[in-house]
């Protein structure tokens, strides 16, 4: 299996905000206009801001972005749904962060550094190659989730 390339005619990259029903509708309209079926959908969504975990609206927002297990139960075996739960990944979300701040933020993870986007992409490719898993949330968080244990 080879890694996907952006110029591959069988692969399209679409930006959509799952908070906006119109974006989701447009996403599937675009897919349907170019392909007769969907093999793989990589939902690269995340929320990174302080939240009141007791507020109903917060949970609605989180579930709106990530329905991994519910979708897996309802769509298998025709469509396999999995997710990646990343730690601090050095992405454009951190655009106003200095190099010194990246070093400090990285120290919060057990690997003592920021995760690189390529490391998340490598896991996504590994998941896509595996037809034996569905409904899984794979943690690639540099060990930050272990700090609470």
mmCIF file of C-alpha atoms in Angstrom:
data_model
loop_
_atom_site.group_PDB
_atom_site.id
_atom_site.type_symbol
_atom_site.label_atom_id
_atom_site.label_comp_id
_atom_site.label_asym_id
_atom_site.label_seq_id
_atom_site.Cartn_x
_atom_site.Cartn_y
_atom_site.Cartn_z
ATOM 1 C CA UNK A 1 0.000 0.000 0.000
ATOM 2 C CA UNK A 2 1.342 3.410 -0.864
ATOM 3 C CA UNK A 3 0.708 6.645 0.967
ATOM 4 C CA UNK A 4 -1.888 8.973 -0.554
ATOM 5 C CA UNK A 5 -0.672 11.970 -2.492
ATOM 6 C CA UNK A 6 -2.576 15.237 -2.752
ATOM 7 C CA UNK A 7 -2.540 15.122 -6.566
ATOM 8 C CA UNK A 8 -4.036 11.595 -6.720
ATOM 9 C CA UNK A 9 -7.264 11.842 -8.748
ATOM 10 C CA UNK A 10 -8.987 9.395 -6.392
ATOM 11 C CA UNK A 11 -8.324 11.496 -3.292
ATOM 12 C CA UNK A 12 -9.881 14.834 -2.455
ATOM 13 C CA UNK A 13 -9.279 17.112 0.503
ATOM 14 C CA UNK A 14 -12.317 19.067 1.682
ATOM 15 C CA UNK A 15 -12.465 21.541 4.530
ATOM 16 C CA UNK A 16 -15.776 21.510 6.423
ATOM 17 C CA UNK A 17 -16.891 22.753 9.828
ATOM 18 C CA UNK A 18 -19.017 20.017 11.417
ATOM 19 C CA UNK A 19 -20.748 22.683 13.522
ATOM 20 C CA UNK A 20 -22.357 23.990 10.336
ATOM 21 C CA UNK A 21 -24.949 21.703 8.743
ATOM 22 C CA UNK A 22 -24.436 23.480 5.420
ATOM 23 C CA UNK A 23 -20.741 22.553 5.432
ATOM 24 C CA UNK A 24 -21.575 18.898 6.109
ATOM 25 C CA UNK A 25 -24.173 18.895 3.316
ATOM 26 C CA UNK A 26 -21.656 20.477 0.935
ATOM 27 C CA UNK A 27 -19.017 17.924 1.940
ATOM 28 C CA UNK A 28 -21.207 14.999 0.890
ATOM 29 C CA UNK A 29 -22.475 16.785 -2.236
ATOM 30 C CA UNK A 30 -18.884 17.235 -3.350
ATOM 31 C CA UNK A 31 -18.055 13.594 -2.603
ATOM 32 C CA UNK A 32 -21.151 12.394 -4.486
ATOM 33 C CA UNK A 33 -20.326 14.568 -7.497
ATOM 34 C CA UNK A 34 -16.869 13.026 -7.877
ATOM 35 C CA UNK A 35 -17.267 9.421 -6.717
ATOM 36 C CA UNK A 36 -19.885 6.692 -6.775
ATOM 37 C CA UNK A 37 -18.957 5.557 -3.243
ATOM 38 C CA UNK A 38 -16.909 6.607 -0.232
ATOM 39 C CA UNK A 39 -14.018 4.386 0.858
ATOM 40 C CA UNK A 40 -12.315 6.538 3.484
ATOM 41 C CA UNK A 41 -13.258 9.716 5.313
ATOM 42 C CA UNK A 42 -10.639 11.277 7.564
ATOM 43 C CA UNK A 43 -12.364 13.591 9.994
ATOM 44 C CA UNK A 44 -9.526 15.769 11.220
ATOM 45 C CA UNK A 45 -11.474 17.749 13.786
ATOM 46 C CA UNK A 46 -10.578 18.932 17.222
ATOM 47 C CA UNK A 47 -11.566 21.323 19.958
ATOM 48 C CA UNK A 48 -8.897 22.955 22.075
ATOM 49 C CA UNK A 49 -10.123 25.579 24.497
ATOM 50 C CA UNK A 50 -11.173 25.783 28.144
ATOM 51 C CA UNK A 51 -14.689 24.454 28.688
ATOM 52 C CA UNK A 52 -17.236 23.998 31.446
ATOM 53 C CA UNK A 53 -17.554 20.212 31.382
ATOM 54 C CA UNK A 54 -20.892 20.413 33.214
ATOM 55 C CA UNK A 55 -22.545 22.511 30.516
ATOM 56 C CA UNK A 56 -24.877 20.657 28.145
ATOM 57 C CA UNK A 57 -23.779 22.823 25.218
ATOM 58 C CA UNK A 58 -20.166 21.718 25.704
ATOM 59 C CA UNK A 59 -21.123 18.040 25.459
ATOM 60 C CA UNK A 60 -23.308 18.728 22.442
ATOM 61 C CA UNK A 61 -20.349 20.400 20.729
ATOM 62 C CA UNK A 62 -17.959 17.545 21.565
ATOM 63 C CA UNK A 63 -20.391 14.886 20.346
ATOM 64 C CA UNK A 64 -21.174 16.902 17.232
ATOM 65 C CA UNK A 65 -17.497 16.809 16.296
ATOM 66 C CA UNK A 66 -16.808 13.179 17.261
ATOM 67 C CA UNK A 67 -19.478 10.427 17.046
ATOM 68 C CA UNK A 68 -16.890 7.668 16.510
ATOM 69 C CA UNK A 69 -18.422 4.782 18.440
ATOM 70 C CA UNK A 70 -22.053 5.533 17.586
ATOM 71 C CA UNK A 71 -21.195 5.779 13.891
ATOM 72 C CA UNK A 72 -19.119 2.584 14.033
ATOM 73 C CA UNK A 73 -22.018 0.620 15.532
ATOM 74 C CA UNK A 74 -24.435 1.883 12.920
ATOM 75 C CA UNK A 75 -22.258 1.721 9.800
ATOM 76 C CA UNK A 76 -20.198 -1.475 10.210
ATOM 77 C CA UNK A 77 -19.368 -3.646 8.358
ATOM 78 C CA UNK A 78 -19.758 -1.467 5.260
ATOM 79 C CA UNK A 79 -17.938 1.533 6.720
ATOM 80 C CA UNK A 80 -15.330 1.291 9.480
ATOM 81 C CA UNK A 81 -15.109 4.282 11.806
ATOM 82 C CA UNK A 82 -12.082 4.980 14.013
ATOM 83 C CA UNK A 83 -10.601 8.079 15.596
ATOM 84 C CA UNK A 84 -7.293 9.401 16.839
ATOM 85 C CA UNK A 85 -7.125 11.239 20.168
ATOM 86 C CA UNK A 86 -4.003 13.391 19.908
ATOM 87 C CA UNK A 87 -2.087 15.314 22.519
ATOM 88 C CA UNK A 88 -0.423 18.634 21.785
ATOM 89 C CA UNK A 89 0.290 18.616 18.051
ATOM 90 C CA UNK A 90 2.315 21.432 16.505
ATOM 91 C CA UNK A 91 -0.321 22.616 14.002
ATOM 92 C CA UNK A 92 -1.584 26.003 12.761
ATOM 93 C CA UNK A 93 -3.938 25.982 15.781
ATOM 94 C CA UNK A 94 -0.834 27.148 17.677
ATOM 95 C CA UNK A 95 0.031 29.870 15.114
ATOM 96 C CA UNK A 96 0.777 32.557 17.731
ATOM 97 C CA UNK A 97 3.076 30.307 19.771
ATOM 98 C CA UNK A 98 6.795 30.981 20.018
ATOM 99 C CA UNK A 99 9.432 28.256 19.797
ATOM 100 C CA UNK A 100 10.103 28.656 23.539
ATOM 101 C CA UNK A 101 6.387 28.149 24.252
ATOM 102 C CA UNK A 102 6.394 24.996 22.072
ATOM 103 C CA UNK A 103 9.243 23.638 24.195
ATOM 104 C CA UNK A 104 7.338 24.413 27.417
ATOM 105 C CA UNK A 105 4.037 22.985 26.129
ATOM 106 C CA UNK A 106 5.856 19.865 24.951
ATOM 107 C CA UNK A 107 7.149 19.284 28.486
ATOM 108 C CA UNK A 108 3.551 18.656 29.592
ATOM 109 C CA UNK A 109 3.636 15.402 27.608
ATOM 110 C CA UNK A 110 5.678 12.431 28.814
ATOM 111 C CA UNK A 111 7.640 12.464 25.546
ATOM 112 C CA UNK A 112 8.824 15.946 26.561
ATOM 113 C CA UNK A 113 8.046 17.568 23.193
ATOM 114 C CA UNK A 114 5.252 18.564 20.857
ATOM 115 C CA UNK A 115 3.799 15.877 18.590
ATOM 116 C CA UNK A 116 4.398 16.535 14.897
ATOM 117 C CA UNK A 117 1.517 16.390 12.377
ATOM 118 C CA UNK A 118 3.360 13.666 10.464
ATOM 119 C CA UNK A 119 3.181 11.414 13.540
ATOM 120 C CA UNK A 120 -0.602 11.714 13.598
ATOM 121 C CA UNK A 121 -0.713 11.148 9.820
ATOM 122 C CA UNK A 122 1.371 7.977 10.227
ATOM 123 C CA UNK A 123 -1.160 6.619 12.730
ATOM 124 C CA UNK A 124 -4.039 7.544 10.424
ATOM 125 C CA UNK A 125 -2.402 5.577 7.603
ATOM 126 C CA UNK A 126 -1.891 2.583 9.910
ATOM 127 C CA UNK A 127 -5.567 2.693 10.907
ATOM 128 C CA UNK A 128 -6.680 2.979 7.280
ATOM 129 C CA UNK A 129 -4.652 -0.099 6.369
ATOM 130 C CA UNK A 130 -6.340 -2.176 9.100
ATOM 131 C CA UNK A 131 -9.717 -3.678 8.196
ATOM 132 C CA UNK A 132 -10.012 -5.461 11.556
ATOM 133 C CA UNK A 133 -10.824 -2.452 13.717
ATOM 134 C CA UNK A 134 -13.835 -0.199 14.056
ATOM 135 C CA UNK A 135 -15.155 2.012 16.831
ATOM 136 C CA UNK A 136 -11.681 2.514 18.248
ATOM 137 C CA UNK A 137 -10.231 5.729 19.581
ATOM 138 C CA UNK A 138 -6.455 5.447 19.247
ATOM 139 C CA UNK A 139 -4.569 7.658 21.680
ATOM 140 C CA UNK A 140 -1.485 9.384 20.281
ATOM 141 C CA UNK A 141 -1.014 11.946 23.011
ATOM 142 C CA UNK A 142 2.652 11.769 23.942
ATOM 143 C CA UNK A 143 1.629 10.201 27.243
ATOM 144 C CA UNK A 144 -0.253 13.253 28.534
ATOM 145 C CA UNK A 145 -3.294 11.130 29.429
ATOM 146 C CA UNK A 146 -1.092 9.024 31.705
ATOM 147 C CA UNK A 147 -0.199 12.038 33.830
ATOM 148 C CA UNK A 148 -3.557 11.766 35.621
ATOM 149 C CA UNK A 149 -2.893 8.177 36.711
#
